[in-house]
PDB file of C-alpha atoms in Angstrom:
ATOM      1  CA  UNK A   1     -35.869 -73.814  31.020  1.00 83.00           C
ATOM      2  CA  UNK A   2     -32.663 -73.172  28.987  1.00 88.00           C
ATOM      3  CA  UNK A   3     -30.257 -71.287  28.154  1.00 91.00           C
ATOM      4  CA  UNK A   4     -32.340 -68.637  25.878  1.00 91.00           C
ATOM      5  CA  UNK A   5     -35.092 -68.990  28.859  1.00 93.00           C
ATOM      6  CA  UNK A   6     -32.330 -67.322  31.191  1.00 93.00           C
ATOM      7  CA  UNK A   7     -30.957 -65.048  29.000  1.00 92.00           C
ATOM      8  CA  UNK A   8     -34.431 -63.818  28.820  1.00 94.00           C
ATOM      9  CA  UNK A   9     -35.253 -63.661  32.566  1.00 95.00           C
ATOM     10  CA  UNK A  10     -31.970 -61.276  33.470  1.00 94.00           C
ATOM     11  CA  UNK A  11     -32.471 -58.669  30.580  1.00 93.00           C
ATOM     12  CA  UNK A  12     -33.638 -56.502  32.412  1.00 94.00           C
ATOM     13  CA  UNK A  13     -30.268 -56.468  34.719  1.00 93.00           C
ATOM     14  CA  UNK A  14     -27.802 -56.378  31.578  1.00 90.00           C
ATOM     15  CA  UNK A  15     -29.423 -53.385  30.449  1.00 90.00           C
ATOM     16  CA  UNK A  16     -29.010 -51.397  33.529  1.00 91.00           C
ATOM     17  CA  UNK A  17     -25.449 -52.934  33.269  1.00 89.00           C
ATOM     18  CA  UNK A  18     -24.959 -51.920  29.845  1.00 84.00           C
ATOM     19  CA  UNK A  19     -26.514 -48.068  29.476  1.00 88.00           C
ATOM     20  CA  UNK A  20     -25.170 -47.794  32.945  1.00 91.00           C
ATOM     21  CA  UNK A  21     -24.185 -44.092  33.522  1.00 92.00           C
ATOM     22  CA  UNK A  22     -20.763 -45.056  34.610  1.00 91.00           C
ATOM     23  CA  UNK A  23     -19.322 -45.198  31.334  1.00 86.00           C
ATOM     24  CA  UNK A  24     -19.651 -41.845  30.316  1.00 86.00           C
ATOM     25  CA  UNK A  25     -18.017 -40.378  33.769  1.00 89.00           C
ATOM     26  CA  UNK A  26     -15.099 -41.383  32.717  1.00 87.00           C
ATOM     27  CA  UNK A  27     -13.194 -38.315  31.245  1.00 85.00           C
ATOM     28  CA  UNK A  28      -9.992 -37.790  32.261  1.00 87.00           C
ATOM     29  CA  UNK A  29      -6.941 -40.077  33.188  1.00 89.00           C
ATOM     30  CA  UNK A  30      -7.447 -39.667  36.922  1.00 91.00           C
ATOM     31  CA  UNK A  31     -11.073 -40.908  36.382  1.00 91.00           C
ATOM     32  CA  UNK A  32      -9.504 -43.733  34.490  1.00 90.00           C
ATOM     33  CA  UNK A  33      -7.091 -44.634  37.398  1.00 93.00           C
ATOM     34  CA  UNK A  34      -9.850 -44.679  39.327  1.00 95.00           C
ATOM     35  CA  UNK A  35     -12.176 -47.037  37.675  1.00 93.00           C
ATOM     36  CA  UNK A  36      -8.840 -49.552  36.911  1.00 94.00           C
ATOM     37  CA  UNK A  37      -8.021 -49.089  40.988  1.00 97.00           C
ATOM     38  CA  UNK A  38     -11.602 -50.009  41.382  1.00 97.00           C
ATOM     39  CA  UNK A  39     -12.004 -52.155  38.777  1.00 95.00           C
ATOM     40  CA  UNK A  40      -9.358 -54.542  39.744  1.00 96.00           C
ATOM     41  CA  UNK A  41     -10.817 -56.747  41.952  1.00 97.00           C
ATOM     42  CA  UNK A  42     -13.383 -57.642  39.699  1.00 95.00           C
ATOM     43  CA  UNK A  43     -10.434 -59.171  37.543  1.00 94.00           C
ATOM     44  CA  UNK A  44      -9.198 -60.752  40.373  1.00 96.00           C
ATOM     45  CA  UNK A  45     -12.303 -62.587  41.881  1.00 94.00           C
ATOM     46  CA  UNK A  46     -12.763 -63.661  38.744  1.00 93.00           C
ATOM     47  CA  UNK A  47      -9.681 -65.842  38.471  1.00 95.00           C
ATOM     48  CA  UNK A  48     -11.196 -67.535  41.996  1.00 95.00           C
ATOM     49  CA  UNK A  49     -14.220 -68.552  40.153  1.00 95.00           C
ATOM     50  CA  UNK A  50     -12.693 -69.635  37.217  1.00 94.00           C
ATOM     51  CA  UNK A  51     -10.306 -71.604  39.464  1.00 96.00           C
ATOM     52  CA  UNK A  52     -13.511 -72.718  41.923  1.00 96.00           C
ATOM     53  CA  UNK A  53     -14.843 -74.401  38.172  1.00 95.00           C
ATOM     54  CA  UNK A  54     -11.974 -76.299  37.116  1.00 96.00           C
ATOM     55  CA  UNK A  55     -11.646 -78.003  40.638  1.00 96.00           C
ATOM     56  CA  UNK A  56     -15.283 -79.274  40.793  1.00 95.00           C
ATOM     57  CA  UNK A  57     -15.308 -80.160  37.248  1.00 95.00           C
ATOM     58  CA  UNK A  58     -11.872 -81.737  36.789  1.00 97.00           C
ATOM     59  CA  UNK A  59      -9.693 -84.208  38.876  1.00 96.00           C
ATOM     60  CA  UNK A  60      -7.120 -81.355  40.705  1.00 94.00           C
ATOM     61  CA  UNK A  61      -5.807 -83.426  42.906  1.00 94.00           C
ATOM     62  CA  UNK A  62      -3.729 -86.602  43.307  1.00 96.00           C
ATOM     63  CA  UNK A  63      -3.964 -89.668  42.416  1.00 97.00           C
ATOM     64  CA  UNK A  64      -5.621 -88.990  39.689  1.00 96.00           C
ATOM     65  CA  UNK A  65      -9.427 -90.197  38.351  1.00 96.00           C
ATOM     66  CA  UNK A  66     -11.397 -88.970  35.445  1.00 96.00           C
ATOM     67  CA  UNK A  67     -14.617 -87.328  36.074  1.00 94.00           C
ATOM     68  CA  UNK A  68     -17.652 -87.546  35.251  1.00 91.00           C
ATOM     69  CA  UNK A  69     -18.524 -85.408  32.183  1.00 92.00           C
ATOM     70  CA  UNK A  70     -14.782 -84.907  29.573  1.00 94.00           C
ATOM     71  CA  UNK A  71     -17.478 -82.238  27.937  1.00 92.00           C
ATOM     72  CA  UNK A  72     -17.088 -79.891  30.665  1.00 92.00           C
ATOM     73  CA  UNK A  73     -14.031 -81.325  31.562  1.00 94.00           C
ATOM     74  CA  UNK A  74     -12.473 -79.648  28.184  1.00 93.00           C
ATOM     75  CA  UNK A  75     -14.648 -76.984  28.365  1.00 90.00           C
ATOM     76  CA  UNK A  76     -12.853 -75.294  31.666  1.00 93.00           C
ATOM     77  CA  UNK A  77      -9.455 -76.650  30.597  1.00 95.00           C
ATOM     78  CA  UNK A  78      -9.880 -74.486  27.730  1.00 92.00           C
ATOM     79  CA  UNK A  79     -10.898 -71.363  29.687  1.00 91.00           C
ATOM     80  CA  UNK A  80      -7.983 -71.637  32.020  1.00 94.00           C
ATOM     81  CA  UNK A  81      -5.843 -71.905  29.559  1.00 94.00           C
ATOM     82  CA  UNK A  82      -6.683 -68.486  28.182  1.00 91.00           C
ATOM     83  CA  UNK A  83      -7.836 -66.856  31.287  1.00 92.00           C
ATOM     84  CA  UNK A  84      -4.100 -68.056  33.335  1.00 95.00           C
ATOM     85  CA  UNK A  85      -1.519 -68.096  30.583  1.00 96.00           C
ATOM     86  CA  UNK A  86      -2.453 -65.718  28.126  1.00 95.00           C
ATOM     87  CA  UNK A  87      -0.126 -64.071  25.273  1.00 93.00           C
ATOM     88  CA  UNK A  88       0.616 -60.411  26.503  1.00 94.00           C
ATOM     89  CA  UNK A  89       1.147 -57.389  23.662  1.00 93.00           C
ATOM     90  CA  UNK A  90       4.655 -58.408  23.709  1.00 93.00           C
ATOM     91  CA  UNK A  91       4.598 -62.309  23.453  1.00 94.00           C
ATOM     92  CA  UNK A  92       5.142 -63.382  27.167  1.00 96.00           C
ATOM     93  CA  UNK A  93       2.988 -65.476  29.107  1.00 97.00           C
ATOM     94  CA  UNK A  94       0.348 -64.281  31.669  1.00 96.00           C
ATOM     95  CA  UNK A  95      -2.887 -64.347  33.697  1.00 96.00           C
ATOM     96  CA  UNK A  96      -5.686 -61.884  32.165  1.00 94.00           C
ATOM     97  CA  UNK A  97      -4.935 -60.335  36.664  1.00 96.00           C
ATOM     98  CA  UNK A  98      -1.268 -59.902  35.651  1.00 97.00           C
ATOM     99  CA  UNK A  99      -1.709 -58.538  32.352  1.00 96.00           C
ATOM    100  CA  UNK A 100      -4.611 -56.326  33.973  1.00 95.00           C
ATOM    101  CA  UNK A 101      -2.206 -54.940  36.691  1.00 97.00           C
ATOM    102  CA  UNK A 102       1.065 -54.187  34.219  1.00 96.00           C
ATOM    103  CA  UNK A 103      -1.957 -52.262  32.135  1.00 93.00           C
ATOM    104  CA  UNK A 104      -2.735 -50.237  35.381  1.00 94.00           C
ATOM    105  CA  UNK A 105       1.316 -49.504  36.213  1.00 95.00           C
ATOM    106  CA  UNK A 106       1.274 -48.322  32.224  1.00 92.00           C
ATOM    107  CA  UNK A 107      -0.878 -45.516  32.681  1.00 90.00           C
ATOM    108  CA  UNK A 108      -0.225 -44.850  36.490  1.00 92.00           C
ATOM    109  CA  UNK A 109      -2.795 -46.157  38.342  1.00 94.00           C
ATOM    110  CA  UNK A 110      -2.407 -47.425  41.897  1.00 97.00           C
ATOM    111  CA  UNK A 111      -1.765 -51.027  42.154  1.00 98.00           C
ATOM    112  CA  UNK A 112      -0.747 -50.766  46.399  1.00 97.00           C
ATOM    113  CA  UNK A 113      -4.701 -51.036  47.291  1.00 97.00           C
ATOM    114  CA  UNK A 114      -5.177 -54.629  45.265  1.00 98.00           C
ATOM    115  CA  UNK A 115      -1.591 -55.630  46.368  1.00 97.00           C
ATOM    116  CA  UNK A 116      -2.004 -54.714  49.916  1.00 97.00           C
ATOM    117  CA  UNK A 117      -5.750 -56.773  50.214  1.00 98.00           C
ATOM    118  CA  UNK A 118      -3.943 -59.908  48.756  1.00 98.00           C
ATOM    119  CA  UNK A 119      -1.487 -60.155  51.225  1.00 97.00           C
ATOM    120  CA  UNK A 120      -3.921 -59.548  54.426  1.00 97.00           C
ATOM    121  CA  UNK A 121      -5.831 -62.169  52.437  1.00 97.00           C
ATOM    122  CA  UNK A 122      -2.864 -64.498  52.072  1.00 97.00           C
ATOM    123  CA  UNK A 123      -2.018 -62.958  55.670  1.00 97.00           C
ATOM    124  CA  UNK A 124      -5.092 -63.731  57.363  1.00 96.00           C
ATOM    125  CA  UNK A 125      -6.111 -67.379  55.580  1.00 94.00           C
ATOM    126  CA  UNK A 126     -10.071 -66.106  55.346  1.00 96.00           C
ATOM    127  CA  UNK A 127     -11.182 -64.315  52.769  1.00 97.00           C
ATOM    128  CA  UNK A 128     -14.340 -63.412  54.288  1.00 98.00           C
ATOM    129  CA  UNK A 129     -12.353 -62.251  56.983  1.00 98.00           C
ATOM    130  CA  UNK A 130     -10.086 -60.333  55.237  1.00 97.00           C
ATOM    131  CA  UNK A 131     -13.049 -58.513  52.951  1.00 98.00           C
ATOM    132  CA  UNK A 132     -14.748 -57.699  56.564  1.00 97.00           C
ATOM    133  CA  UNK A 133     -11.681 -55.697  57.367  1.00 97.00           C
ATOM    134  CA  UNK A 134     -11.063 -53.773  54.374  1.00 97.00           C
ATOM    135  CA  UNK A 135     -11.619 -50.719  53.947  1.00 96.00           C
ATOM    136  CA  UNK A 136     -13.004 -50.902  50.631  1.00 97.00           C
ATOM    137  CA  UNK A 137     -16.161 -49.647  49.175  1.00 97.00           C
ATOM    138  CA  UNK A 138     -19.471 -51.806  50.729  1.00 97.00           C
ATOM    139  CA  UNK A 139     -20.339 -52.672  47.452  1.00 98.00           C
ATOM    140  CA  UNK A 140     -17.121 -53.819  46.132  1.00 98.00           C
ATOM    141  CA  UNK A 141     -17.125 -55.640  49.606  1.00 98.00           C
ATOM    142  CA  UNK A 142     -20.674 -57.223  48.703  1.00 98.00           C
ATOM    143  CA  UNK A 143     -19.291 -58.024  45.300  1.00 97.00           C
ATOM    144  CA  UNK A 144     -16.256 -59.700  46.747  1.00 98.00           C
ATOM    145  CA  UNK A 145     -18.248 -61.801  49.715  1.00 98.00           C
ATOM    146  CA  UNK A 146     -21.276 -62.583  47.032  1.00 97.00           C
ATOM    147  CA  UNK A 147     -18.371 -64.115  44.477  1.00 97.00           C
ATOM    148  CA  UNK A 148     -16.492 -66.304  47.902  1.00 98.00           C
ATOM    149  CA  UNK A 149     -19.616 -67.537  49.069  1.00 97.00           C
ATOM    150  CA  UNK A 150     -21.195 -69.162  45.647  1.00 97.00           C
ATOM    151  CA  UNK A 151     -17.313 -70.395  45.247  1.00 97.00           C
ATOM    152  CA  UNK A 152     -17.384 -71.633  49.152  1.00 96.00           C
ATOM    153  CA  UNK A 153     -21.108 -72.897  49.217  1.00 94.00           C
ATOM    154  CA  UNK A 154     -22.215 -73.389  45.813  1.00 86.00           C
ATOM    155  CA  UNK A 155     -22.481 -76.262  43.510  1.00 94.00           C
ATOM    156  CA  UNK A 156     -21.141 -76.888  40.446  1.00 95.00           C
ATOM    157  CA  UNK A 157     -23.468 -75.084  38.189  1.00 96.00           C
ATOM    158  CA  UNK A 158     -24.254 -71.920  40.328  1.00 97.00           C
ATOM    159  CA  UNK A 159     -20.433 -71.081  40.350  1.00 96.00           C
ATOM    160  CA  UNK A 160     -21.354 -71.469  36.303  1.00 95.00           C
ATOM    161  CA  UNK A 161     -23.923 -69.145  36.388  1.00 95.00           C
ATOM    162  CA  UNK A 162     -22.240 -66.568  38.228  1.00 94.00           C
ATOM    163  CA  UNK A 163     -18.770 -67.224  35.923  1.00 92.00           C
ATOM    164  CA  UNK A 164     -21.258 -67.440  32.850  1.00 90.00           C
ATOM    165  CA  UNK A 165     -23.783 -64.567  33.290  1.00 87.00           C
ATOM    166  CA  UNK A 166     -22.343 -62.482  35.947  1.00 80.00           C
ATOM    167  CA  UNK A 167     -19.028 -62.095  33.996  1.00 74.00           C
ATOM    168  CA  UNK A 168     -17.908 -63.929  30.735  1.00 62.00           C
ATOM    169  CA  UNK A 169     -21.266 -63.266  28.735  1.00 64.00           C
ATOM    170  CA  UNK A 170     -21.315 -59.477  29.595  1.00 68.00           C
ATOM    171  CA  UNK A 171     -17.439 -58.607  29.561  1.00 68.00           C
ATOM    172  CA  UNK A 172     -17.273 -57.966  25.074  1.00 66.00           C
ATOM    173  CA  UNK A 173     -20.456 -55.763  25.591  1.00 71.00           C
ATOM    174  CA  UNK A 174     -19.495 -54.034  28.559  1.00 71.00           C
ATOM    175  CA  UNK A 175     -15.720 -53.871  27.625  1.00 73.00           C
ATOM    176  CA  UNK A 176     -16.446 -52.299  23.800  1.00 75.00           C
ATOM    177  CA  UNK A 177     -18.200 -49.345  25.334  1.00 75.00           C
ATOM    178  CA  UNK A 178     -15.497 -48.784  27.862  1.00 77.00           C
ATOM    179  CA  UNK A 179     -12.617 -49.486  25.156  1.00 76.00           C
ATOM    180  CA  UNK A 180     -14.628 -46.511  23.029  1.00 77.00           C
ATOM    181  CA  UNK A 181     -14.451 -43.942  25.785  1.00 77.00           C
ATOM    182  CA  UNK A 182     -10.870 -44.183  26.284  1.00 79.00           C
ATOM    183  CA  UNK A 183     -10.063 -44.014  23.053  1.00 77.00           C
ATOM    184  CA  UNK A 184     -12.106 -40.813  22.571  1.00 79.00           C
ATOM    185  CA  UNK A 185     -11.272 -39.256  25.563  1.00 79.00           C
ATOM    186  CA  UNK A 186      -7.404 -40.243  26.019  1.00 80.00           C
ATOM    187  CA  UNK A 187      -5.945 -39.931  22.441  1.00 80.00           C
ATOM    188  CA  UNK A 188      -2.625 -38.750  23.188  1.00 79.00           C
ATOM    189  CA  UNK A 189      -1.933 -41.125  26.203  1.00 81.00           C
ATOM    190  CA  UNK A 190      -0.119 -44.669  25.700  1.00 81.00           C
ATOM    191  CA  UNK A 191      -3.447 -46.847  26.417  1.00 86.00           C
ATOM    192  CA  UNK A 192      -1.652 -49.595  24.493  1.00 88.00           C
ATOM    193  CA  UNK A 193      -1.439 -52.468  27.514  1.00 90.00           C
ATOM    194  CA  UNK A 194      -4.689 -51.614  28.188  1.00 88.00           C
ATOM    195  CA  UNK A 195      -6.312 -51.684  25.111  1.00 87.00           C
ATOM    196  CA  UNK A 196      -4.735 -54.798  24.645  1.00 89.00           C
ATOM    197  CA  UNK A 197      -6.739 -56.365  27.631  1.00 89.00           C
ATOM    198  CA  UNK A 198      -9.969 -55.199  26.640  1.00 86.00           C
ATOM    199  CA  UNK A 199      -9.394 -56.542  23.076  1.00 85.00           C
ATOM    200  CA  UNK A 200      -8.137 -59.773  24.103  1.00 87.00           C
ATOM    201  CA  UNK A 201     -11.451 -60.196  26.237  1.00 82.00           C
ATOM    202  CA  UNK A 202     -13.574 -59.004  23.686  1.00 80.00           C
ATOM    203  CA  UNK A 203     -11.948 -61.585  21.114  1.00 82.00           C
ATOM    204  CA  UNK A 204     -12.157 -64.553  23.395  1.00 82.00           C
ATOM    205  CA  UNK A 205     -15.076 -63.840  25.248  1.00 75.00           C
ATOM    206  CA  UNK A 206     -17.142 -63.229  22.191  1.00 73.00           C
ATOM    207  CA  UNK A 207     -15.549 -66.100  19.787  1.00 75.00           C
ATOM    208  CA  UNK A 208     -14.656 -68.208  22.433  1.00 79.00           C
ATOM    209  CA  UNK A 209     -14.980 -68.393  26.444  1.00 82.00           C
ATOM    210  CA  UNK A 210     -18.800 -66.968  26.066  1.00 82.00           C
ATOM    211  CA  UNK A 211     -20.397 -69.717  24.032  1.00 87.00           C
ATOM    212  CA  UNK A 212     -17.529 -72.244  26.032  1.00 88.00           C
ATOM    213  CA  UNK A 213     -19.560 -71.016  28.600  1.00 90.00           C
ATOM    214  CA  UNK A 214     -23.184 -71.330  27.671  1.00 91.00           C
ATOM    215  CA  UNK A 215     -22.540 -75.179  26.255  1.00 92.00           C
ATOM    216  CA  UNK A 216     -21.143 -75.740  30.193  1.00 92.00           C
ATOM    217  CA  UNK A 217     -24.317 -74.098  31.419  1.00 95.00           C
ATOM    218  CA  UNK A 218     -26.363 -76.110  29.530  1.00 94.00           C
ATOM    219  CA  UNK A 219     -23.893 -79.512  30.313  1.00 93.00           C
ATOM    220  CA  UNK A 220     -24.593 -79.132  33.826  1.00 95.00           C
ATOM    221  CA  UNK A 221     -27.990 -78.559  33.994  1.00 95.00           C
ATOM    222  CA  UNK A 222     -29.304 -81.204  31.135  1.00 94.00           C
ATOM    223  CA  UNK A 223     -33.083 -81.635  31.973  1.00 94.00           C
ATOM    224  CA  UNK A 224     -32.909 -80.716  35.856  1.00 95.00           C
ATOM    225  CA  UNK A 225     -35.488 -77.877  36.594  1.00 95.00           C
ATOM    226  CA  UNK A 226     -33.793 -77.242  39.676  1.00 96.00           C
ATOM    227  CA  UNK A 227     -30.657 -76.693  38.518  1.00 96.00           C
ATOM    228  CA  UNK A 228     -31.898 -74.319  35.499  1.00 96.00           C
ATOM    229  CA  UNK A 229     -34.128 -72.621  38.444  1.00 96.00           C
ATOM    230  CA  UNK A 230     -30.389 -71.986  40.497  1.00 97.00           C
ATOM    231  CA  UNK A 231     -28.881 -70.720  36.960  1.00 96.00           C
ATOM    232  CA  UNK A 232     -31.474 -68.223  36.966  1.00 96.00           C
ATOM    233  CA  UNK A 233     -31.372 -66.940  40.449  1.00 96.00           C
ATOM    234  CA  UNK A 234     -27.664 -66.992  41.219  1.00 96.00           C
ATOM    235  CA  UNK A 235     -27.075 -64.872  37.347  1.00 95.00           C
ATOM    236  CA  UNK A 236     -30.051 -62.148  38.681  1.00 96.00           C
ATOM    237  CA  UNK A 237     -27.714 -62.179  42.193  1.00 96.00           C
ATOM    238  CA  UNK A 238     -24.034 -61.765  40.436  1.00 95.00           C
ATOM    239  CA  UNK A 239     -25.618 -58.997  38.280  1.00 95.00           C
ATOM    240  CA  UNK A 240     -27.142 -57.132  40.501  1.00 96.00           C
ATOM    241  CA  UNK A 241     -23.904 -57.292  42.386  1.00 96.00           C
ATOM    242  CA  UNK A 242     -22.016 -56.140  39.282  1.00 94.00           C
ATOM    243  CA  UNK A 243     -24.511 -52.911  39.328  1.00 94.00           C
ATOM    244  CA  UNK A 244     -23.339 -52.301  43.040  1.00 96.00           C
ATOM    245  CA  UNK A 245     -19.961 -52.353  41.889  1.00 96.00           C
ATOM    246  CA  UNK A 246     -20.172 -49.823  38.929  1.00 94.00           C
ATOM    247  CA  UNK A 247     -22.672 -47.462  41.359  1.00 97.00           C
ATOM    248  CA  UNK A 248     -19.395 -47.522  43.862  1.00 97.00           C
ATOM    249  CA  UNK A 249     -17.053 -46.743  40.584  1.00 96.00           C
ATOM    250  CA  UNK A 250     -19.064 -43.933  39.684  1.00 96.00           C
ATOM    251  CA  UNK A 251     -19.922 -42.533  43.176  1.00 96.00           C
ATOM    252  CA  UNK A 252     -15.998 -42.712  44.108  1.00 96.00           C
ATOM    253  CA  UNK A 253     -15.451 -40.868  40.639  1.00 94.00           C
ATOM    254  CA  UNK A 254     -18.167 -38.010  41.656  1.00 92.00           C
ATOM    255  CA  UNK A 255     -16.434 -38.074  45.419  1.00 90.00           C
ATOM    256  CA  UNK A 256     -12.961 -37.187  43.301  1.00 83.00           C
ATOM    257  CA  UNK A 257     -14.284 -34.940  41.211  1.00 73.00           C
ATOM    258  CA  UNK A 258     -15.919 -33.155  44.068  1.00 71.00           C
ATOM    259  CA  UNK A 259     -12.661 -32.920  46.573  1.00 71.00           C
ATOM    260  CA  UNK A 260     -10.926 -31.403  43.363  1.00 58.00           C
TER     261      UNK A 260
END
């Protein structure tokens, strides 16, 4: 099995992800809000997995030893770099969360639900805990506990696969067709931070972070069947997880438009 083998085996998922009917239900700037409000903790979760990577695959702690593969080693140094000290539109330094959440102020979304689950996470010291209590969509609560228990129980290369195929290898597919609907449907609104994000994934995750990715993928696996056999069920998992999440966008959006 390899990388192509995989890519292969979930098709089916990213299409359903892809030509998902989500994308075109967003029409106005409420529905916009909404998605971002929803959105959001997709962009956060994803920093924990990133985050999850670089401590198995680099030396995090002190004293210091080098481990055992500098390929990968670089690999996630590189992504981090990008992913938690990006350049924002206007030259300052940032996480892709930050720069995500000053987007979402920009146009008026509501930022209290995010902030307000952080601190009962930071609060309550359990994560699991903390999405238990929530009141937040089930899915987006499936997303959330599927994402914390690959970081809390997975190895190395099934938090890849769910970084790899779950997120980085869809996000410049998934983000151009949301970056087009905006920009048909919200002409005369200042879009500008947001745009910015969606760009700036687009760039890296296309040029950069996605085959970064892949070459980790394939790093960690080698010649292990197992491992590639892992890959392959723990990507199908994350992206049928991802699914949930845009079918809880999209049904909060109808709810909305239905109340209005």
């Amino acid at each position: 099995m390899n990388i192509e083998t995989i890519n292969n085996s979930i098709q089916p998922q990213k299409e359903l992800l892809l030509q998902h009917s989500l994308y075109k239900k967003v029409k106005t700037i409420e529905d916009l809000q909404c998605f971002l409000e929803n959105h959001v903790y997709a962009v956060w979760d994803f920093m924990s997995l990133l985050k999850a990577l670089q401590s198995k695959l680099t030396c995090t702690t002190t004293p210091w030893f080098a481990t055992e593969n500098p390929e990968t080693r670089y690999l996630i140094n590189e992504i981090v770099l990008a992913e938690e000290s990006d350049l924002t539109i206007d030259g300052r330094r940032q996480s892709h969360y930050e720069m995500y959440i000053e987007a979402m102020e920009a146009c008026s979304a509501n930022t209290a639900g995010i902030k307000q689950f952080l601190a009962e996470v930071d609060s309550l010291k359990n994560i699991f805990v903390a999405i238990k209590k929530s009141n937040l969509h089930p899915n987006i609560k499936a997303f959330l506990d599927f994402t914390f228990r690959v970081i809390d129980e997975g190895k190395s290369h099934e938090i890849a696969a769910a970084f790899t195929f779950g997120r980085e290898d869809l996000i410049p597919g998934m983000f151009t067709a949301i970056l087009k609907n905006f920009q048909e449907n919200f002409p005369k609104t200042d879009l500008s931070k947001l745009i910015y994000y969606f760009e700036r994934h687009i760039e890296l995750d296309a040029d950069d972070h996605g085959p970064m990715a892949m070459k980790m993928i394939t790093e960690l696996c080698g010649t292990d069947a197992q491992k590639w056999s892992d890959v392959e069920e723990i990507s199908k998992l994350a992206l049928e997880k991802r699914i949930g999440l845009w079918d809880a966008i999209e049904e909060t959006l109808m709810m909305n438009v239905e109340l209005a």
